[in-house]
Short mmCIF file of C-alpha atoms in Angstrom, two decimals:
data_model
loop_
_atom_site.label_atom_id
_atom_site.label_comp_id
_atom_site.label_asym_id
_atom_site.label_seq_id
_atom_site.Cartn_x
_atom_site.Cartn_y
_atom_site.Cartn_z
CA MET A 1 59.28 -31.05 -12.34
CA ALA A 2 56.91 -29.98 -9.57
CA SER A 3 59.14 -27.05 -8.85
CA ASP A 4 58.43 -25.61 -12.31
CA TRP A 5 54.86 -24.75 -11.30
CA LEU A 6 55.71 -22.94 -8.12
CA GLY A 7 54.79 -19.23 -8.22
CA SER A 8 52.19 -19.80 -10.99
CA LEU A 9 48.76 -18.30 -10.56
CA VAL A 10 45.92 -20.86 -10.75
CA SER A 11 42.13 -21.11 -10.24
CA ILE A 12 40.78 -24.29 -8.62
CA ASN A 13 37.05 -25.14 -8.82
CA CYS A 14 36.01 -27.57 -6.05
CA GLY A 15 32.37 -27.72 -6.99
CA PRO A 16 29.33 -26.01 -5.50
CA ALA A 17 30.05 -27.26 -1.99
CA LEU A 18 33.59 -25.79 -1.49
CA GLY A 19 33.54 -23.16 -4.23
CA VAL A 20 36.32 -21.59 -6.28
CA PHE A 21 39.83 -20.73 -5.02
CA GLN A 22 42.50 -18.64 -6.61
CA GLY A 23 46.10 -18.14 -5.50
CA GLU A 24 49.81 -18.71 -6.12
CA VAL A 25 51.07 -22.27 -6.16
CA SER A 26 53.34 -22.75 -3.18
CA SER A 27 53.86 -26.56 -3.40
CA VAL A 28 52.92 -29.55 -5.45
CA ASP A 29 53.20 -33.05 -3.98
CA GLN A 30 52.91 -35.91 -6.52
CA SER A 31 53.00 -38.67 -3.95
CA SER A 32 50.06 -37.39 -1.91
CA GLN A 33 48.29 -35.86 -4.91
CA THR A 34 47.99 -32.43 -3.25
CA ILE A 35 48.59 -28.83 -4.28
CA SER A 36 48.95 -25.78 -1.96
CA LEU A 37 48.09 -22.10 -2.68
CA ARG A 38 49.53 -19.15 -0.83
CA GLN A 39 47.54 -15.91 -0.40
CA PRO A 40 44.38 -17.76 -1.44
CA PHE A 41 41.02 -16.08 -2.48
CA HIS A 42 37.79 -17.97 -1.87
CA ASN A 43 34.85 -17.01 -4.15
CA GLY A 44 36.45 -13.63 -4.73
CA VAL A 45 37.13 -12.91 -1.02
CA LYS A 46 40.63 -13.15 0.47
CA CYS A 47 40.99 -16.08 2.90
CA SER A 48 41.93 -15.51 6.49
CA VAL A 49 44.65 -18.26 6.36
CA PRO A 50 47.91 -17.67 4.46
CA GLU A 51 47.90 -21.08 2.74
CA VAL A 52 45.36 -23.68 1.65
CA THR A 53 46.06 -27.31 0.56
CA PHE A 54 43.83 -29.22 -1.88
CA SER A 55 43.51 -32.93 -2.55
CA ALA A 56 43.14 -34.13 -6.15
CA MET A 57 39.89 -35.83 -5.12
CA ASP A 58 38.28 -32.48 -4.31
CA ILE A 59 39.37 -30.63 -7.46
CA ARG A 60 36.74 -30.51 -10.26
CA GLU A 61 38.63 -28.09 -12.61
CA LEU A 62 42.01 -26.42 -12.52
CA LYS A 63 42.79 -23.36 -14.66
CA ILE A 64 46.25 -21.88 -15.02
CA LEU A 65 45.85 -18.09 -14.92
CA ASP A 66 49.53 -17.17 -15.07
CA ILE A 67 52.76 -19.23 -15.41
CA ARG A 68 55.85 -18.18 -13.54
CA ASN A 69 58.20 -19.04 -16.45
CA GLY A 70 57.62 -17.98 -20.04
CA CYS A 71 57.71 -21.60 -21.40
CA VAL A 72 55.99 -24.85 -20.68
CA PRO A 73 57.90 -27.30 -18.36
CA ASN A 74 59.30 -30.35 -20.18
CA SER A 75 57.54 -32.86 -17.99
CA PRO A 76 54.39 -31.54 -16.38
CA SER A 77 54.09 -32.70 -12.81
CA VAL A 78 50.53 -31.67 -12.18
CA PRO A 79 48.58 -34.51 -10.57
CA SER A 80 46.67 -36.67 -13.05
CA LYS A 81 43.27 -35.35 -12.01
CA MET A 82 44.45 -31.79 -12.60
CA SER A 83 43.97 -32.03 -16.32
CA SER A 84 44.43 -28.45 -17.41
CA ALA A 85 47.43 -28.33 -19.80
CA PRO A 86 49.89 -25.48 -19.38
CA VAL A 87 50.41 -23.18 -22.35
CA ALA A 88 53.28 -20.87 -23.22
CA VAL A 89 52.16 -17.31 -22.26
CA PRO A 90 54.10 -14.03 -22.77
CA ARG A 91 55.16 -12.32 -19.63
CA GLY A 92 53.24 -9.07 -20.31
CA ASP A 93 54.03 -5.81 -18.58
CA PRO A 94 55.69 -5.59 -15.18
CA ARG A 95 52.51 -4.38 -13.52
CA SER A 96 50.95 -7.81 -13.86
CA GLN A 97 52.72 -8.90 -10.66
CA GLU A 98 51.02 -6.11 -8.81
CA ARG A 99 47.66 -7.44 -9.83
CA LEU A 100 48.16 -11.00 -8.50
CA ASN A 101 46.77 -10.01 -5.08
CA SER A 102 43.53 -8.76 -6.57
CA PRO A 103 40.56 -11.19 -6.34
CA GLN A 104 39.07 -9.73 -9.49
CA GLN A 105 42.30 -10.48 -11.38
CA CYS A 106 42.43 -14.02 -10.04
CA SER A 107 38.84 -14.66 -11.17
CA LYS A 108 39.72 -14.17 -14.83
CA SER A 109 40.17 -17.35 -16.80
CA TYR A 110 43.02 -18.03 -19.14
CA GLY A 111 40.88 -17.49 -22.19
CA ASP A 112 39.62 -14.19 -20.79
CA ARG A 113 43.08 -12.77 -20.62
CA HIS A 114 44.56 -13.99 -23.94
CA LEU A 115 42.49 -13.71 -27.08
CA ASP A 116 44.56 -15.48 -29.74
CA VAL A 117 47.36 -17.86 -28.87
CA PRO A 118 48.96 -20.21 -31.52
CA GLY A 119 47.85 -23.78 -31.14
CA GLN A 120 44.49 -22.98 -29.46
CA PRO A 121 41.19 -23.67 -31.21
CA LYS A 122 38.97 -20.77 -32.37
CA ALA A 123 36.24 -21.73 -29.84
CA PHE A 124 38.75 -20.68 -27.19
CA ARG A 125 38.69 -17.06 -28.33
CA ARG A 126 36.52 -14.51 -26.59
CA ARG A 127 35.71 -10.89 -26.86
CA HIS A 128 37.49 -8.67 -24.43
CA ASN A 129 37.13 -5.23 -22.91
CA SER A 130 39.68 -2.41 -22.79
CA TRP A 131 41.49 -3.96 -19.80
CA SER A 132 42.27 -7.22 -21.61
CA SER A 133 43.20 -5.32 -24.78
CA SER A 134 45.67 -3.16 -22.92
CA SER A 135 47.33 -6.19 -21.33
CA ARG A 136 47.99 -8.20 -24.49
CA GLY A 137 51.51 -9.05 -25.62
CA ALA A 138 53.23 -7.85 -28.71
CA ASN A 139 52.56 -11.02 -30.61
CA GLN A 140 48.77 -10.97 -30.13
CA VAL A 141 46.26 -9.55 -32.66
CA THR A 142 43.19 -7.40 -32.19
CA PRO A 143 40.11 -7.59 -34.47
CA LYS A 144 39.22 -4.46 -36.27
CA LYS A 145 35.70 -3.29 -36.93
CA ASN A 146 35.72 -4.83 -40.39
CA GLY A 147 36.92 -8.19 -39.00
CA VAL A 148 40.48 -7.94 -40.51
CA LYS A 149 43.30 -8.79 -38.06
CA ASN A 150 46.49 -6.69 -37.95
CA GLY A 151 49.58 -6.87 -35.89
CA GLY A 152 49.15 -6.25 -32.19
CA GLY A 153 51.90 -3.78 -31.63
CA GLN A 154 50.43 -0.94 -33.63
CA MET A 155 46.89 -1.52 -32.35
CA LYS A 156 48.15 -1.77 -28.79
CA HIS A 157 49.82 1.50 -29.12
CA ARG A 158 46.59 3.11 -30.36
CA ASP A 159 44.61 1.47 -27.55
CA ASP A 160 47.05 2.89 -24.96
CA GLU A 161 46.74 6.34 -26.40
CA CYS A 162 42.95 6.19 -26.56
CA PHE A 163 42.12 4.35 -23.33
CA GLY A 164 45.25 4.47 -21.24
CA ASP A 165 45.77 7.98 -19.98
CA GLY A 166 47.77 6.56 -17.09
CA VAL A 167 44.60 5.20 -15.43
CA ASP A 168 45.20 2.30 -13.09
CA ASP A 169 44.27 -1.01 -14.72
CA GLY A 170 42.60 -2.15 -11.48
CA LEU A 171 39.74 0.22 -12.22
CA ASP A 172 38.88 -1.73 -15.37
CA ALA A 173 39.00 -5.16 -13.78
CA ASP A 174 35.85 -7.17 -14.16
CA PHE A 175 33.74 -7.70 -11.05
CA ASP A 176 33.39 -11.28 -9.87
CA PHE A 177 29.63 -11.56 -9.87
CA GLU A 178 29.56 -15.32 -9.50
CA GLY A 179 31.88 -15.30 -6.53
CA ASN A 180 30.09 -12.44 -4.68
CA LEU A 181 26.73 -13.88 -5.40
CA ALA A 182 27.73 -17.10 -3.72
CA LEU A 183 28.37 -15.07 -0.55
CA PHE A 184 24.77 -13.75 -0.48
CA ASP A 185 22.49 -15.97 1.69
CA LYS A 186 19.08 -15.09 0.21
CA ALA A 187 17.05 -17.30 2.57
CA ALA A 188 18.66 -15.86 5.69
CA VAL A 189 18.01 -12.25 4.55
CA PHE A 190 14.32 -12.84 3.78
CA SER A 191 13.97 -14.70 7.02
CA GLU A 192 15.34 -11.68 8.88
CA ILE A 193 12.91 -9.37 7.04
CA ASP A 194 9.93 -11.58 7.88
CA THR A 195 11.01 -11.64 11.55
CA SER A 196 11.28 -7.86 11.81
CA GLU A 197 7.83 -7.44 10.14
CA ARG A 198 6.23 -9.85 12.63
CA ARG A 199 7.85 -7.92 15.45
CA GLY A 200 6.64 -4.61 14.00
CA ASN A 201 3.03 -5.81 14.01
CA GLY A 202 3.20 -6.66 17.69
CA ALA A 203 4.31 -4.57 20.66
CA ARG A 204 7.80 -3.64 21.85
CA SER A 205 8.74 -3.84 25.49
CA ARG A 206 10.19 -0.67 26.99
CA GLY A 207 11.08 -0.45 30.70
CA THR A 208 9.06 -3.08 32.51
CA PRO A 209 7.17 -5.96 30.82
CA GLN A 210 3.85 -4.33 31.78
CA GLU A 211 4.62 -1.20 29.71
CA GLN A 212 3.87 -2.04 26.11
CA THR A 213 4.01 0.55 23.29
CA PRO A 214 3.45 0.08 19.56
CA THR A 215 6.56 0.15 17.32
CA ARG A 216 4.75 1.83 14.45
CA TYR A 217 2.55 4.92 14.26
CA ARG A 218 0.32 6.48 11.68
CA HIS A 219 1.30 9.78 10.21
CA ASP A 220 -1.52 11.52 11.99
CA GLU A 221 -1.19 9.71 15.35
CA ASN A 222 -0.02 11.62 18.40
CA ILE A 223 2.67 9.60 20.22
CA LEU A 224 2.98 12.10 23.09
CA GLU A 225 -0.04 11.30 25.23
CA ALA A 226 -0.18 13.71 28.12
CA LYS A 227 -3.18 12.04 29.79
CA PRO A 228 -5.27 8.91 29.30
CA ILE A 229 -8.06 8.96 26.70
CA VAL A 230 -11.62 9.33 28.07
CA TYR A 231 -13.97 7.49 25.79
CA ARG A 232 -17.20 8.38 27.57
CA GLN A 233 -17.23 12.09 26.92
CA ILE A 234 -21.08 12.41 26.64
CA THR A 235 -23.27 11.80 29.66
CA VAL A 236 -27.05 12.21 29.75
CA PRO A 237 -29.38 12.53 32.81
CA GLN A 238 -31.55 9.69 31.66
CA PRO A 239 -29.67 7.20 29.52
CA GLY A 240 -31.69 5.52 26.77
CA ALA A 241 -32.07 1.87 26.07
CA LYS A 242 -29.05 1.70 23.78
CA GLU A 243 -25.47 2.87 23.55
CA TYR A 244 -23.46 3.41 20.50
CA CYS A 245 -19.76 4.04 19.83
CA THR A 246 -17.93 5.77 17.00
CA ASP A 247 -15.05 4.40 14.86
CA SER A 248 -12.54 5.91 17.29
CA GLY A 249 -14.24 4.22 20.31
CA LEU A 250 -16.05 7.28 21.76
CA VAL A 251 -19.34 6.26 23.52
CA VAL A 252 -22.51 7.96 22.24
CA PRO A 253 -25.56 7.24 24.47
CA SER A 254 -29.08 7.34 23.09
CA ILE A 255 -31.68 9.69 24.55
CA SER A 256 -35.42 9.51 24.85
CA TYR A 257 -37.70 11.34 22.43
CA GLU A 258 -38.86 13.72 25.16
CA LEU A 259 -35.27 14.80 25.92
CA HIS A 260 -34.50 15.12 22.23
CA LYS A 261 -37.56 17.31 21.70
CA ARG A 262 -36.63 19.54 24.67
CA LEU A 263 -33.11 19.95 23.33
CA LEU A 264 -34.37 21.16 19.97
CA LEU A 265 -36.83 23.56 21.63
CA VAL A 266 -33.96 25.13 23.76
CA ALA A 267 -31.81 25.39 20.58
CA GLU A 268 -34.65 27.14 18.74
CA ARG A 269 -35.09 29.55 21.62
CA HIS A 270 -31.41 30.45 21.35
CA GLY A 271 -31.64 31.13 17.64
CA LEU A 272 -31.29 27.73 15.88
CA SER A 273 -34.58 28.04 14.04
CA LEU A 274 -36.47 25.26 12.36
CA GLU A 275 -35.39 26.60 8.96
CA ARG A 276 -31.76 26.37 9.96
CA ARG A 277 -32.23 22.80 11.20
CA LEU A 278 -33.95 21.78 7.92
CA GLU A 279 -31.14 23.20 5.94
CA MET A 280 -28.47 21.47 7.98
CA THR A 281 -30.33 18.15 7.97
CA GLY A 282 -30.82 18.41 4.17
CA VAL A 283 -27.15 19.09 3.54
CA CYS A 284 -25.94 16.26 5.77
CA ALA A 285 -28.52 13.80 4.41
CA SER A 286 -27.69 14.72 0.76
CA GLN A 287 -23.92 14.30 1.38
CA MET A 288 -24.60 10.83 2.77
CA ALA A 289 -26.90 9.95 -0.07
CA LEU A 290 -24.33 11.12 -2.66
CA THR A 291 -21.80 8.89 -1.07
CA LEU A 292 -24.16 5.92 -1.15
CA LEU A 293 -24.80 6.59 -4.77
CA GLY A 294 -21.14 6.25 -5.66
CA GLY A 295 -19.72 9.66 -5.01
CA PRO A 296 -17.09 10.84 -7.53
CA ASN A 297 -17.02 7.51 -9.24
CA ARG A 298 -20.64 7.91 -10.38
CA LEU A 299 -21.18 11.61 -10.52
CA THR A 300 -18.84 12.73 -13.20
CA PRO A 301 -19.17 14.82 -16.37
CA LYS A 302 -18.28 11.63 -18.40
CA ASN A 303 -21.14 9.69 -16.84
CA VAL A 304 -24.04 12.01 -17.62
CA HIS A 305 -25.97 9.29 -19.42
CA GLN A 306 -26.18 7.24 -16.15
CA ARG A 307 -27.56 9.77 -13.76
CA PRO A 308 -28.62 8.11 -10.48
CA THR A 309 -32.33 8.09 -9.65
CA VAL A 310 -33.63 8.63 -6.10
CA ALA A 311 -37.19 8.17 -4.96
CA LEU A 312 -38.08 10.45 -2.08
CA LEU A 313 -41.10 9.37 0.10
CA CYS A 314 -42.28 12.25 2.36
CA GLY A 315 -45.20 12.83 4.72
CA PRO A 316 -46.93 16.15 5.73
CA HIS A 317 -44.71 16.85 8.81
CA VAL A 318 -41.26 18.16 9.84
CA GLN A 319 -39.60 14.83 8.91
CA GLY A 320 -41.13 15.22 5.45
CA ALA A 321 -39.80 18.81 5.18
CA GLN A 322 -36.32 17.45 6.06
CA GLY A 323 -36.62 14.91 3.19
CA ILE A 324 -37.66 17.63 0.73
CA SER A 325 -34.71 19.69 1.70
CA CYS A 326 -32.44 16.69 1.05
CA GLY A 327 -34.14 16.15 -2.28
CA ARG A 328 -33.50 19.82 -3.33
CA HIS A 329 -29.70 19.42 -2.67
CA LEU A 330 -29.60 16.11 -4.55
CA ALA A 331 -31.39 17.63 -7.52
CA ASN A 332 -28.84 20.48 -7.49
CA HIS A 333 -26.11 17.82 -7.82
CA GLU A 334 -27.54 16.38 -11.05
CA VAL A 335 -29.42 13.59 -9.37
CA GLU A 336 -32.80 12.62 -10.82
CA VAL A 337 -35.13 13.00 -7.87
CA ILE A 338 -38.79 11.78 -7.79
CA LEU A 339 -40.64 13.26 -4.79
CA PHE A 340 -43.77 11.47 -3.53
CA LEU A 341 -45.96 13.71 -1.38
CA PRO A 342 -49.68 13.13 -1.03
CA ASN A 343 -52.15 16.03 -1.74
CA PHE A 344 -53.31 17.72 1.48
CA VAL A 345 -55.65 20.63 1.86
CA LYS A 346 -53.39 22.25 4.42
CA MET A 347 -49.73 21.47 5.22
CA LEU A 348 -47.12 22.96 7.56
CA ASP A 349 -45.46 26.15 6.50
CA SER A 350 -42.09 24.48 6.51
CA VAL A 351 -43.32 21.77 4.15
CA THR A 352 -44.82 24.36 1.86
CA THR A 353 -41.71 26.46 1.74
CA GLU A 354 -39.42 23.48 1.09
CA LEU A 355 -41.75 22.21 -1.58
CA ALA A 356 -41.69 25.53 -3.35
CA LEU A 357 -37.88 25.54 -3.40
CA PHE A 358 -37.77 21.90 -4.59
CA ASN A 359 -39.96 22.70 -7.60
CA LYS A 360 -37.41 25.28 -8.74
CA THR A 361 -34.79 22.56 -9.24
CA GLY A 362 -36.57 20.78 -12.01
CA GLY A 363 -37.22 17.63 -9.85
CA LYS A 364 -40.31 15.53 -10.37
CA GLN A 365 -43.15 15.64 -7.85
CA VAL A 366 -45.92 12.97 -7.75
CA SER A 367 -48.84 12.43 -5.43
CA SER A 368 -49.89 8.93 -6.47
CA ILE A 369 -48.02 5.66 -6.12
CA LYS A 370 -48.89 4.78 -9.68
CA ASP A 371 -46.63 7.58 -10.88
CA LEU A 372 -43.56 6.11 -9.18
CA PRO A 373 -41.16 4.04 -11.29
CA ASP A 374 -41.89 0.34 -11.86
CA THR A 375 -38.24 -0.53 -12.16
CA PRO A 376 -35.83 -0.43 -9.21
CA VAL A 377 -34.27 2.97 -8.49
CA ASP A 378 -30.80 3.57 -7.14
CA LEU A 379 -31.88 4.74 -3.68
CA ILE A 380 -35.05 5.28 -1.66
CA ILE A 381 -35.15 7.99 1.01
CA ASN A 382 -37.90 7.27 3.55
CA CYS A 383 -39.41 10.27 5.41
CA LEU A 384 -42.86 8.88 5.83
CA ASP A 385 -42.78 8.36 9.64
CA CYS A 386 -43.39 10.95 12.27
CA HIS A 387 -42.39 10.91 15.93
CA GLU A 388 -45.85 11.89 17.24
CA ASN A 389 -48.61 11.30 14.69
CA THR A 390 -48.57 7.47 14.58
CA PHE A 391 -52.10 7.39 13.09
CA LEU A 392 -50.57 8.20 9.70
CA MET A 393 -49.47 4.66 9.37
CA ASP A 394 -53.19 3.61 8.95
CA GLN A 395 -53.67 5.94 5.97
CA PRO A 396 -53.99 4.29 2.56
CA TRP A 397 -51.35 6.45 0.96
CA TYR A 398 -48.90 5.48 3.63
CA ARG A 399 -49.44 1.71 3.32
CA ALA A 400 -49.30 2.00 -0.51
CA ALA A 401 -45.96 3.93 -0.31
CA ALA A 402 -44.50 1.40 2.16
CA ASP A 403 -45.55 -1.54 -0.01
CA TRP A 404 -43.99 0.14 -3.07
CA ALA A 405 -40.65 0.72 -1.22
CA ASN A 406 -40.50 -2.88 0.05
CA GLN A 407 -41.17 -4.26 -3.38
CA ASN A 408 -38.77 -1.97 -5.36
CA ARG A 409 -35.72 -3.89 -4.08
CA ALA A 410 -33.72 -0.64 -3.82
CA PRO A 411 -31.76 0.18 -0.64
CA VAL A 412 -33.52 2.51 1.76
CA LEU A 413 -32.17 5.42 3.80
CA SER A 414 -34.39 6.63 6.62
CA ILE A 415 -33.97 10.28 7.82
CA ASP A 416 -34.72 10.92 11.46
CA PRO A 417 -36.60 7.65 12.14
CA PRO A 418 -38.85 7.19 15.19
CA VAL A 419 -38.02 5.30 18.32
CA SER A 420 -38.23 1.45 18.38
CA GLY A 421 -41.66 1.24 20.10
CA GLN A 422 -43.59 2.79 17.18
CA GLY A 423 -42.55 0.29 14.57
CA GLN A 424 -41.51 0.83 10.95
CA ALA A 425 -43.37 -0.26 7.86
CA VAL A 426 -40.32 0.22 5.63
CA GLU A 427 -37.16 -1.70 6.48
CA ALA A 428 -34.13 0.50 6.06
CA LYS A 429 -30.57 -0.29 5.33
CA TRP A 430 -29.26 3.00 6.82
CA SER A 431 -30.74 5.41 9.29
CA LEU A 432 -29.65 8.98 9.91
CA SER A 433 -30.26 10.47 13.41
CA LEU A 434 -29.85 14.09 14.45
CA CYS A 435 -27.72 15.48 17.32
CA LEU A 436 -27.96 12.42 19.53
CA PRO A 437 -29.43 9.06 18.49
CA LEU A 438 -32.75 7.68 19.67
CA PRO A 439 -33.03 3.95 20.68
CA LEU A 440 -33.95 2.69 17.24
CA ALA A 441 -35.39 -0.72 16.35
CA GLU A 442 -33.48 -3.48 14.64
CA GLY A 443 -35.18 -2.69 11.31
CA ALA A 444 -33.41 0.73 11.23
CA GLY A 445 -30.25 -0.86 9.74
CA ARG A 446 -26.90 0.74 10.27
CA VAL A 447 -27.15 4.00 12.24
CA TYR A 448 -25.46 7.22 11.26
CA LEU A 449 -25.37 10.54 13.17
CA CYS A 450 -25.32 14.00 11.69
CA ASP A 451 -24.32 17.33 13.29
CA ILE A 452 -26.97 20.04 12.86
CA GLY A 453 -25.09 22.73 14.72
CA VAL A 454 -26.44 22.67 18.31
CA PRO A 455 -23.95 24.50 20.60
CA ARG A 456 -22.38 22.77 23.62
CA HIS A 457 -24.02 25.15 26.14
CA VAL A 458 -27.45 24.25 24.76
CA PHE A 459 -26.72 20.60 25.66
CA GLN A 460 -25.60 21.67 29.11
CA GLU A 461 -28.84 23.58 29.65
CA VAL A 462 -30.84 20.42 29.32
CA GLY A 463 -28.48 18.51 31.56
CA ILE A 464 -26.29 16.76 28.96
CA LYS A 465 -22.53 16.85 29.32
CA TYR A 466 -21.54 17.00 25.71
CA HIS A 467 -18.20 16.82 23.77
CA SER A 468 -18.58 16.54 20.02
CA PRO A 469 -17.86 13.06 18.64
CA PHE A 470 -17.82 14.21 15.00
CA GLY A 471 -14.17 15.26 14.72
CA CYS A 472 -13.61 16.61 11.14
CA LYS A 473 -16.91 15.20 9.78
CA PHE A 474 -20.55 16.16 9.84
CA VAL A 475 -21.90 12.58 9.42
CA ILE A 476 -20.33 9.63 11.25
CA PRO A 477 -21.27 5.99 11.57
CA LEU A 478 -22.36 4.50 14.92
CA HIS A 479 -21.96 0.95 16.13
CA SER A 480 -23.87 -0.81 18.77
CA ALA A 481 -21.87 -0.96 22.01
#
């Protein structure tokens, strides 16, 4: 009779569209081929309605989890499409009725809760955890480690002593992974993450629509701006032909060679001597050259067999002395330096002094182009040009050195190159200017600026309103504004 199934606990699988329901049978109607469950759970979650009715057409599979009576009804009245056959099941302990309202308990199939029932095939048996072992009846058996089966009563008593300890059986119930996973909408979650990231890259409105503020800040970014940023912090009395800007947007104007020369003379009068300037220029230029050569990736104790080679082309002037100072620092950092300097009867004292220090480093000095390497070197440092003595470009040694540099196919770094009007025989990839840049030609390559230590009041004395654009560095890149 249909009433024999009332109160039984069943699991109904309605396919992927509707999901899995568990609950207690409240009514079975043979005429309309329907079955109703009270206190239903849908995919492991309790339903908001007290009762759900299913048609036989929607049911894919029906599992009987617990039968109200201890025996099988004489004439099963389950609808024809509900093909799961009832089986006689022991009543178990009284606490089983308390677990009927748990979604985890409802999600267990019949085979998960009863290991060995007479009349069932061996394929129906499954391994069980301590929860299922503690809930077996007295007529069930538990496999031992050696595979021999004994009576269930004695083993159940041992299991209760070992694993029971009065702990609530609900703590050992299996989690319904399948049911809870069906509740997770993966596409919606990832769509929400993508939307939040797109909003984070843009701007967030705060107050009025005109006030836009970024939603994300760097770890070193000041978010409390007391006053607007002034990007033109350097003004000169006579702006040059070009303007540059730093990576942070600060404007760095170029100055004429006359103003640059007057600035260095005032600095020398206040104590920034030529020797100090040569040392600062050599340090900054060598740091830039070491970075261009590969920095810590190239200059390591494990890479001694591949020491970088630098060819240094210098003339008999202050710019040549700056290059020799740079070569001395490079040689001190295990760089193989080859210095080209023509033989002159008399040279500047600064050149002679720097040359004597360079010879103490073990670097190589040559006076003929024939002694320079035939193969490409790692870097060429050009200090052939002078700001004032342009007649040097007509000298045979100058033209031979420029031709060698252009044919060597190595990148060229020019230190303190002249203004654009004088022309350059060697095309550079990088150029390093001092204090403030000169209006350089297009062949100067990418322009860098180095700080040689001129104080701010020295700038003011020659009419330049100056605020250091260097920040935490001594060499910074400049970009054409």
